PDB file of C-alpha atoms in Angstrom:
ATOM      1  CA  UNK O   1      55.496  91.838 -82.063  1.00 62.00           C
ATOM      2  CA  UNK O   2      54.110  94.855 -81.635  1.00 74.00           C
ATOM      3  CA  UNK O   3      54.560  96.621 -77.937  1.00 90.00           C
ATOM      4  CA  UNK O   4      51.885  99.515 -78.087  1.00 95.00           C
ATOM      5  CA  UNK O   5      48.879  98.912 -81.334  1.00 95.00           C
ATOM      6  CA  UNK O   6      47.145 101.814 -81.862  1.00 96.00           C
ATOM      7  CA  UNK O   7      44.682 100.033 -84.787  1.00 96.00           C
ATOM      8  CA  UNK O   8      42.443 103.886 -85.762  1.00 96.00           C
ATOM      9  CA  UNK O   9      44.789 105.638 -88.360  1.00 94.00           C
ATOM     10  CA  UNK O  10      42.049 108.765 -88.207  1.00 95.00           C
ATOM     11  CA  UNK O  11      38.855 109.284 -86.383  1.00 96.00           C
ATOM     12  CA  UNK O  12      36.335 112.257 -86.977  1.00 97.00           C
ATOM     13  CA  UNK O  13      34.247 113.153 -83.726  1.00 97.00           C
ATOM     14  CA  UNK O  14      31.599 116.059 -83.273  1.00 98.00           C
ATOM     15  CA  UNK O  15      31.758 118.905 -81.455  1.00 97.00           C
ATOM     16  CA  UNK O  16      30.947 118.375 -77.780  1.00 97.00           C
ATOM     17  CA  UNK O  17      31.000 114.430 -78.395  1.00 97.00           C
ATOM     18  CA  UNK O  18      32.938 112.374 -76.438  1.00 98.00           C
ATOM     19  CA  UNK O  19      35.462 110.103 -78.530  1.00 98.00           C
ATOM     20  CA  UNK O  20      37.279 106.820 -77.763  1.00 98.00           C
ATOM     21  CA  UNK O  21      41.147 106.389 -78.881  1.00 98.00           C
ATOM     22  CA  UNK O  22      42.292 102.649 -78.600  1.00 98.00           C
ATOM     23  CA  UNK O  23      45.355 101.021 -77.164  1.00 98.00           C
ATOM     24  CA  UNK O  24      46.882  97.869 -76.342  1.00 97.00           C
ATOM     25  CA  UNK O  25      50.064  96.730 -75.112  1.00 97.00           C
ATOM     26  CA  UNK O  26      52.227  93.936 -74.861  1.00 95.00           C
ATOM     27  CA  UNK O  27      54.683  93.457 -71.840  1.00 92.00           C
ATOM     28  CA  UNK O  28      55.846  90.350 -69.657  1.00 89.00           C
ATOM     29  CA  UNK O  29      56.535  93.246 -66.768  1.00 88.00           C
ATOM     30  CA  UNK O  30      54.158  93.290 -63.621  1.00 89.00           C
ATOM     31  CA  UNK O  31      55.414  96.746 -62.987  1.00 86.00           C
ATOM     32  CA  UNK O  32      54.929  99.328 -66.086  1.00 89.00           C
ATOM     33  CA  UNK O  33      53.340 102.696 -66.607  1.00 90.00           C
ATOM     34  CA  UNK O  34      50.902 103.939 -69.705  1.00 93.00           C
ATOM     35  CA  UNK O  35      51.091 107.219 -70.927  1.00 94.00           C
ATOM     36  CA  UNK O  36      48.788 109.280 -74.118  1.00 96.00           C
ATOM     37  CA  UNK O  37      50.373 112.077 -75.529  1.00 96.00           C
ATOM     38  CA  UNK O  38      48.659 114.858 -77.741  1.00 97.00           C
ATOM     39  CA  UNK O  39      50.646 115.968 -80.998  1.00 95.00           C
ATOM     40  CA  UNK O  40      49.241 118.833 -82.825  1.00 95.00           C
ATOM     41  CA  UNK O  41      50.550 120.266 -86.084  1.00 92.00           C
ATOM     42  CA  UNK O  42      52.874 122.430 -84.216  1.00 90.00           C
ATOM     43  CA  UNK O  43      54.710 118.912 -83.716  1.00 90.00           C
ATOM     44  CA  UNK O  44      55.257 119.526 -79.718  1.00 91.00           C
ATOM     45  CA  UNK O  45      54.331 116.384 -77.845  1.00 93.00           C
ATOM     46  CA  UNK O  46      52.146 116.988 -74.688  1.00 94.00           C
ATOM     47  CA  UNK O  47      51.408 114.724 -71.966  1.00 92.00           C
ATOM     48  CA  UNK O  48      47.969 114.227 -71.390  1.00 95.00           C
ATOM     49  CA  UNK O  49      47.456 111.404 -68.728  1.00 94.00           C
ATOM     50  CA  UNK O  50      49.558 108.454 -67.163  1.00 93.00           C
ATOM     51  CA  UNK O  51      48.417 105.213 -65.536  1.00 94.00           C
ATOM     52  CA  UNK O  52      50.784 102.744 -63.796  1.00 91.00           C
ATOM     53  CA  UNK O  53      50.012  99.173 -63.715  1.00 91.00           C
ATOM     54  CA  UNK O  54      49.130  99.168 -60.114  1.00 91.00           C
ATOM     55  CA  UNK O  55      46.574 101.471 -59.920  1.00 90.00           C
ATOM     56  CA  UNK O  56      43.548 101.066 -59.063  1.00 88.00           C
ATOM     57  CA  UNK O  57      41.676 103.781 -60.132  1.00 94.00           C
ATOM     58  CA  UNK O  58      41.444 104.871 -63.496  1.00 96.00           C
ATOM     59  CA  UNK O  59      43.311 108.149 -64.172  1.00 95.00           C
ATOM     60  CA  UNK O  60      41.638 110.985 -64.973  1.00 96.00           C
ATOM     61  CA  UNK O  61      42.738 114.567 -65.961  1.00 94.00           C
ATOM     62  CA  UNK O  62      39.915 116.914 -66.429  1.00 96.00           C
ATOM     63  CA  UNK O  63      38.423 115.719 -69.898  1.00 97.00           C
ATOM     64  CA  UNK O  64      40.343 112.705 -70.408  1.00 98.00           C
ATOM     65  CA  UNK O  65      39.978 109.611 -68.507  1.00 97.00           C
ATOM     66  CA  UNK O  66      41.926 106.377 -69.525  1.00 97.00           C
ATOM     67  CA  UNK O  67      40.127 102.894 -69.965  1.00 97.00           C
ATOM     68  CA  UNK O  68      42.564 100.672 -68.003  1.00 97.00           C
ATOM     69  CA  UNK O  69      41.646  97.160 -68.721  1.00 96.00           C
ATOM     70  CA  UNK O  70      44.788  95.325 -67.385  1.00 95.00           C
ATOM     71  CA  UNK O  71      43.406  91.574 -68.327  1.00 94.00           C
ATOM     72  CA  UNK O  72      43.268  92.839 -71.704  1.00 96.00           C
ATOM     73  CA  UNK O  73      46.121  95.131 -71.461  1.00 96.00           C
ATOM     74  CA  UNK O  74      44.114  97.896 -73.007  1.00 97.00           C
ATOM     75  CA  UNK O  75      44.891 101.648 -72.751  1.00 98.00           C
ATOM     76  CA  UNK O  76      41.858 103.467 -74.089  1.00 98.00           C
ATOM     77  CA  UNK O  77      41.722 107.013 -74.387  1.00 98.00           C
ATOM     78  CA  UNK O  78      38.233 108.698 -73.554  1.00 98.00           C
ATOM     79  CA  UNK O  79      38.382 112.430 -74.394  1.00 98.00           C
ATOM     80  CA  UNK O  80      34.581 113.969 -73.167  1.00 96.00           C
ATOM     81  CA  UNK O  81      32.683 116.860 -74.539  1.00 96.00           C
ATOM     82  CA  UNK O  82      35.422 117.179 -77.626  1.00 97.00           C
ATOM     83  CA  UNK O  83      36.748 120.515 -78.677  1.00 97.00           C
ATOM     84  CA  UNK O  84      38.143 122.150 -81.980  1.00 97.00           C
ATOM     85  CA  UNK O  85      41.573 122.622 -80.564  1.00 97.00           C
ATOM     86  CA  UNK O  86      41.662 118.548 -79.669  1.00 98.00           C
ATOM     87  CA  UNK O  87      42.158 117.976 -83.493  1.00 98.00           C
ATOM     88  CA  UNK O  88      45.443 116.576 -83.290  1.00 97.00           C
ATOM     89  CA  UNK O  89      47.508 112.887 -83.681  1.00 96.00           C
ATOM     90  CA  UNK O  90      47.570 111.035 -80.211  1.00 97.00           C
ATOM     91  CA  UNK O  91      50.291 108.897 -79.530  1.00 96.00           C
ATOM     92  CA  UNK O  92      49.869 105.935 -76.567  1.00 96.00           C
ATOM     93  CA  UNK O  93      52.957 104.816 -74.767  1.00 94.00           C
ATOM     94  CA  UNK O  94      54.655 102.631 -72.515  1.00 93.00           C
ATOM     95  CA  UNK O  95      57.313 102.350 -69.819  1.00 88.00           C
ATOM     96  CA  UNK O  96      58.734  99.005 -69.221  1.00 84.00           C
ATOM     97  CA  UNK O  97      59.550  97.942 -65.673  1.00 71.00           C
ATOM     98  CA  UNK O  98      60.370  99.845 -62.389  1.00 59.00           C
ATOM     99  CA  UNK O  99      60.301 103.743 -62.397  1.00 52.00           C
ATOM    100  CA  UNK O 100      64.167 103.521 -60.741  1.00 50.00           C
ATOM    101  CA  UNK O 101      65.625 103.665 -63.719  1.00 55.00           C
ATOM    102  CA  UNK O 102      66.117 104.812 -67.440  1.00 57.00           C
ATOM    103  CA  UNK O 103      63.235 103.278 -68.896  1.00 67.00           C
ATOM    104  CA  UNK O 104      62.413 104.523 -72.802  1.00 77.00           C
ATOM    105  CA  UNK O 105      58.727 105.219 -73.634  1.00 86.00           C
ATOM    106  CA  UNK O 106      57.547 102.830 -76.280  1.00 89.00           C
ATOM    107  CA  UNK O 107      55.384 104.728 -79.083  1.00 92.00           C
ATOM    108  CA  UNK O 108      52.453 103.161 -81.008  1.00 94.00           C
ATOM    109  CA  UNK O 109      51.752 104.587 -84.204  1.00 93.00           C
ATOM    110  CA  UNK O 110      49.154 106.893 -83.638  1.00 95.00           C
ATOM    111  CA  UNK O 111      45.576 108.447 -84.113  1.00 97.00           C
ATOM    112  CA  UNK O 112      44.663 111.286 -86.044  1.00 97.00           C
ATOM    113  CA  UNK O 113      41.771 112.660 -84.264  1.00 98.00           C
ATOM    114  CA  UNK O 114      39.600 115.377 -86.397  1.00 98.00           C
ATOM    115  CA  UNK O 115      37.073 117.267 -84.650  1.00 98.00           C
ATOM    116  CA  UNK O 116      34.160 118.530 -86.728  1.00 97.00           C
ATOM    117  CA  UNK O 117      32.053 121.676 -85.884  1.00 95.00           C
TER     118      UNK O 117
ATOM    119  CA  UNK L   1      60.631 125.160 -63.003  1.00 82.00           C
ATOM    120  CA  UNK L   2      62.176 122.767 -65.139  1.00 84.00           C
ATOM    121  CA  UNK L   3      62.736 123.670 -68.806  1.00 90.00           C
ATOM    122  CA  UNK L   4      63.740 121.507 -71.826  1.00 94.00           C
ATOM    123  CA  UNK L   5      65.250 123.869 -74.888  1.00 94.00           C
ATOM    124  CA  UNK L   6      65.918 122.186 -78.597  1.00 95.00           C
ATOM    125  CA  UNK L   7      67.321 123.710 -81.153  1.00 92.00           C
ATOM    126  CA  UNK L   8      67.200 124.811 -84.189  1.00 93.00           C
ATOM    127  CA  UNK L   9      63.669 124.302 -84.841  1.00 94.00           C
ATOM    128  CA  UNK L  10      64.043 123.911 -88.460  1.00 95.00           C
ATOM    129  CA  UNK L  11      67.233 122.445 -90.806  1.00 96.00           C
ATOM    130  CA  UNK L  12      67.771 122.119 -94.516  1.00 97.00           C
ATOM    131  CA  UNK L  13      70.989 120.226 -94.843  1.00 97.00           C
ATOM    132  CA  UNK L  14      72.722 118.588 -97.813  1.00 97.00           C
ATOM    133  CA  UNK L  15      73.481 114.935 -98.281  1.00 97.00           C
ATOM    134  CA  UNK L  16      76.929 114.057 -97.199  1.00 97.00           C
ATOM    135  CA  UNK L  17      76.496 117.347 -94.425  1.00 97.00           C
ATOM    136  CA  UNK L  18      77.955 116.914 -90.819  1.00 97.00           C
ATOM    137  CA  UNK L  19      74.651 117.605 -88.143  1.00 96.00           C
ATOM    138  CA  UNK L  20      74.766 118.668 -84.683  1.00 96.00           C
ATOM    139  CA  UNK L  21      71.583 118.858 -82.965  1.00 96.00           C
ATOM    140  CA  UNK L  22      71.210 120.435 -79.181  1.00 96.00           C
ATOM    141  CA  UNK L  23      69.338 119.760 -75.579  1.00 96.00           C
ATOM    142  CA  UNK L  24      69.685 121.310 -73.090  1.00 97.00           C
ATOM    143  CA  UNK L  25      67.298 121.146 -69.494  1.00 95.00           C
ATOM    144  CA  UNK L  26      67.107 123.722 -66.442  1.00 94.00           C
ATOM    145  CA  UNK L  27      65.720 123.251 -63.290  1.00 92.00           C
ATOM    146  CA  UNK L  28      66.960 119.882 -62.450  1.00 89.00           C
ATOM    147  CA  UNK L  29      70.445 117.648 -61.914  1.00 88.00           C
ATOM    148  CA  UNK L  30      70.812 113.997 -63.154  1.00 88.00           C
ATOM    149  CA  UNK L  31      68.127 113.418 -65.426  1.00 90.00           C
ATOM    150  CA  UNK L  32      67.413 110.780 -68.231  1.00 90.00           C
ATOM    151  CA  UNK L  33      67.921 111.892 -71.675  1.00 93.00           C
ATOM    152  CA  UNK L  34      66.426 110.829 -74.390  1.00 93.00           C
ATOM    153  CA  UNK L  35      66.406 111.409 -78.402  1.00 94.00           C
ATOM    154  CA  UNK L  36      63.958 110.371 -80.600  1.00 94.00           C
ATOM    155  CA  UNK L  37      63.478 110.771 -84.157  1.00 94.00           C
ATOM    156  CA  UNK L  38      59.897 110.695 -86.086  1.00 93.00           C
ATOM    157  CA  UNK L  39      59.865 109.986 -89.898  1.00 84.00           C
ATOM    158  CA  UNK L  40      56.550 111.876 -91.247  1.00 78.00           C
ATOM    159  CA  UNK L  41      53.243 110.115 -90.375  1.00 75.00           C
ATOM    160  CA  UNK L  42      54.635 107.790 -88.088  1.00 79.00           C
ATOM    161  CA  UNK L  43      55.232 107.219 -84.626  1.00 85.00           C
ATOM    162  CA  UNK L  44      58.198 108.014 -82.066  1.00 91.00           C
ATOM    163  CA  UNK L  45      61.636 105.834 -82.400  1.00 90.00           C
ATOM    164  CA  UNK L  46      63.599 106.045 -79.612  1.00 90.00           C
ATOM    165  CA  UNK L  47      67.581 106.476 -81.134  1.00 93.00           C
ATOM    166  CA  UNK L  48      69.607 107.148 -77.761  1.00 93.00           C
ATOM    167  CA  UNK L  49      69.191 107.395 -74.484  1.00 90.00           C
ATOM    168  CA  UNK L  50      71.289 109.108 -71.252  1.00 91.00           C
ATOM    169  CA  UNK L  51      71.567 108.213 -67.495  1.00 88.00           C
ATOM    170  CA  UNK L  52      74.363 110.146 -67.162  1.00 89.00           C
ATOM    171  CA  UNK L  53      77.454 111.928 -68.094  1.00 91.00           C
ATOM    172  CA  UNK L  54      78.846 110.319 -71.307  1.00 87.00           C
ATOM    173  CA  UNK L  55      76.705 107.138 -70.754  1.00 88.00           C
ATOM    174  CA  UNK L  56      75.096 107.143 -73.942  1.00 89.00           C
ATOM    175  CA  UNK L  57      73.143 104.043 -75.003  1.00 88.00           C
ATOM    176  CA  UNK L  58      72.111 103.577 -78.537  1.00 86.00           C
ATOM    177  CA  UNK L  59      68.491 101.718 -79.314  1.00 82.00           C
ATOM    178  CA  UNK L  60      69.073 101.578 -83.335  1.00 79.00           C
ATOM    179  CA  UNK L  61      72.616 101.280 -85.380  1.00 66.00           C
ATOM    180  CA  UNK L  62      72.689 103.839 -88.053  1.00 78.00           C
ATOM    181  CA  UNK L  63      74.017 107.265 -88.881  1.00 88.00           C
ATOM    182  CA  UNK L  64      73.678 108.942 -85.935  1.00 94.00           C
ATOM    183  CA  UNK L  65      75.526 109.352 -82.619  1.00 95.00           C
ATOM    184  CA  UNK L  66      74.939 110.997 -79.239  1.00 95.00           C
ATOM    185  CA  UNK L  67      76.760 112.789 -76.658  1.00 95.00           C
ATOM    186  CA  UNK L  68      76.087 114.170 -73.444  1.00 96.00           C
ATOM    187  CA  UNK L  69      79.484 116.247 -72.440  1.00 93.00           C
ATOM    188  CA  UNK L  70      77.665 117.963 -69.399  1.00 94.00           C
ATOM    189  CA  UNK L  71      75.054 116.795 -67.035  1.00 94.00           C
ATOM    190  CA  UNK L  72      71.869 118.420 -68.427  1.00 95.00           C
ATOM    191  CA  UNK L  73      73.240 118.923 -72.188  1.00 96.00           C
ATOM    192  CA  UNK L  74      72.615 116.217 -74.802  1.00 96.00           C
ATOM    193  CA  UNK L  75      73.897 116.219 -78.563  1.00 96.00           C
ATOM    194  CA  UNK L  76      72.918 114.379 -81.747  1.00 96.00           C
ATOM    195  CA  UNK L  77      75.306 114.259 -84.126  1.00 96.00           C
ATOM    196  CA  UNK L  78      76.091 113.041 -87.559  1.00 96.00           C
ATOM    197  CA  UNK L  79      79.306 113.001 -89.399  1.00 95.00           C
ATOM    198  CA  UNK L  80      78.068 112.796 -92.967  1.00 95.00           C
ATOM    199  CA  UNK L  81      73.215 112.837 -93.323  1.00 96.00           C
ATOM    200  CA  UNK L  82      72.412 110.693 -95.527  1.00 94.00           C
ATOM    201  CA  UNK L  83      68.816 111.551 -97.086  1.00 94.00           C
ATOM    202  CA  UNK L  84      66.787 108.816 -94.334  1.00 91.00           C
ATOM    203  CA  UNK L  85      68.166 110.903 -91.938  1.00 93.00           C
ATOM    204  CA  UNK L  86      65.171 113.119 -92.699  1.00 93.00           C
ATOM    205  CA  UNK L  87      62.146 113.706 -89.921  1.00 93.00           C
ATOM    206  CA  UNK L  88      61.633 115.607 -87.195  1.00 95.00           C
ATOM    207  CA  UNK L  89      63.905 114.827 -83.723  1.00 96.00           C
ATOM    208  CA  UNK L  90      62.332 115.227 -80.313  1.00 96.00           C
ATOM    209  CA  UNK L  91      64.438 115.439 -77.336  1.00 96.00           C
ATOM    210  CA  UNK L  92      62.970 114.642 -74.047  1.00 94.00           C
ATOM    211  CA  UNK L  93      63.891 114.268 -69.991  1.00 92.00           C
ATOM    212  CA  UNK L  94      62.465 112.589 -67.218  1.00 89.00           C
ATOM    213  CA  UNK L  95      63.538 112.638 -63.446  1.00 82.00           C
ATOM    214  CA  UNK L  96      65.561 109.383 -62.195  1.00 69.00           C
ATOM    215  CA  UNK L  97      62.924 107.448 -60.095  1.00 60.00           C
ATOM    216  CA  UNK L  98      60.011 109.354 -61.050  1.00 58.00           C
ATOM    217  CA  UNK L  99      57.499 106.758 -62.880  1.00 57.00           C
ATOM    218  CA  UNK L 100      55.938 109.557 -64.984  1.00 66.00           C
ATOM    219  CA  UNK L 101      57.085 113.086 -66.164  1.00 68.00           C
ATOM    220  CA  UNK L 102      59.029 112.680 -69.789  1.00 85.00           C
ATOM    221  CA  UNK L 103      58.901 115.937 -70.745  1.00 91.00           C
ATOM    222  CA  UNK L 104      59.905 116.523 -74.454  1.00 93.00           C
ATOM    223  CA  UNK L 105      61.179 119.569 -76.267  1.00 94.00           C
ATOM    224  CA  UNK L 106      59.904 121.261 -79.274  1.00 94.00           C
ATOM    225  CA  UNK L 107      61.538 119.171 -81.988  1.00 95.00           C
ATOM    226  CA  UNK L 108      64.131 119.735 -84.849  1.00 96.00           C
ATOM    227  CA  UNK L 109      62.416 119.124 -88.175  1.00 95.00           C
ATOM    228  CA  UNK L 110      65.354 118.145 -90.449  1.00 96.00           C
ATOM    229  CA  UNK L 111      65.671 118.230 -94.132  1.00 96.00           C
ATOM    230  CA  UNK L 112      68.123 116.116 -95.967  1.00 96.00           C
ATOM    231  CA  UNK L 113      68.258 117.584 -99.410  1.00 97.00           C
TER     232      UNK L 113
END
């Protein structure tokens, strides 16, 4: 089975519209961390946002919030007020179990997120 | 800071080639080391991973190896590429205990031919 599902292969958003990316995981661990990661045609991989699975709050980092719906284990991406330069695949993730050790991020497939002007 | 260089950026290598990829981070002691590859369109598949010197774990049997002959240097090699051995290879670190913070590097796109 599939860890992390990322089920939009491409998305097309307006300029200065706010756009949903989905995510959901699949883990038996209490203790695991979610991450979104921005890939633009450059190929770089930047880290956008993180939310463990005890928090509270939902994360937020200046124009991107995350969704966290742990009873659903879903992961959504919320980017607000979209921009030209946010054209790019996003990639969700996952960390399996404590932060103590070498745990591998798990990659879903990915979005392809077009912004139009 | 801490830094993560990859290099080359770019390979064209023939079938049958030997490949030697490098990683190298600054600005920090002991971290986890990872390499993934990504085949075009697709998402991130982890290949190897590093919580130390010369403790090399491998996710997927294939082609490839890894090596990590110094604390923050890690190595992907092949002795003969093999034309799957095509897409572009990310190396990344994160800090031991930290729950967030992989950092990756710029990625080797490589070209079997």
């Amino acid at each position: 089975a599939q860890k992390i599902t990322q089920t939009q292969p491409g998305m097309f958003v307006q300029e200065k519209e706010a756009v949903t990316l989905d995510c959901t995981y699949d883990t038996s661990d209490q203790s695991y961390g979610l991450f979104w990661y921005k890939q633009p045609s450059s190929g770089e991989m930047i880290f956008l946002i993180y939310q463990g699975s005890y928090d509270e709050q939902n994360a937020t980092e200046g124009r991107y919030s995350l969704n966290f719906q742990k009873a659903r284990k879903s992961a959504n991406l919320v980017i607000s007020a979209s921009q030209l330069g946010d054209s790019a695949m996003y990639f969700c993730a996952m960390r399996e179990g404590s932060s103590g050790s070498a745990r591998q991020l798990t990659f879903g497939s990915g979005t392809q997120l077009t912004v139009l002007p | 800071s801490q830094t993560i260089h990859q290099w080359p950026a770019t390979l064209v290598q023939p079938v049958g080639s030997p490949l030697s990829l490098e990683c190298t981070v600054e600005g920090t002691s002991n971290p986890n080391l990872y390499w993934y590859r990504q085949a075009a369109g697709r998402g991130l598949q982890l290949l190897f991973y590093s919580i130390g010197i010369d403790q090399i774990s491998s996710e997927v049997p294939q082609n490839l190896s890894a090596s990590r002959p110094q604390d923050r240097q890690f190595i992907l090699s092949s002795k003969k590429l093999l034309l799957s051995d095509s897409g572009f290879y990310l190396c990344a670190w994160s800090a031991a205990g930290m729950s967030r913070g992989y950092t990756f590097g710029s990625g080797t796109r490589l070209t079997v031919v």
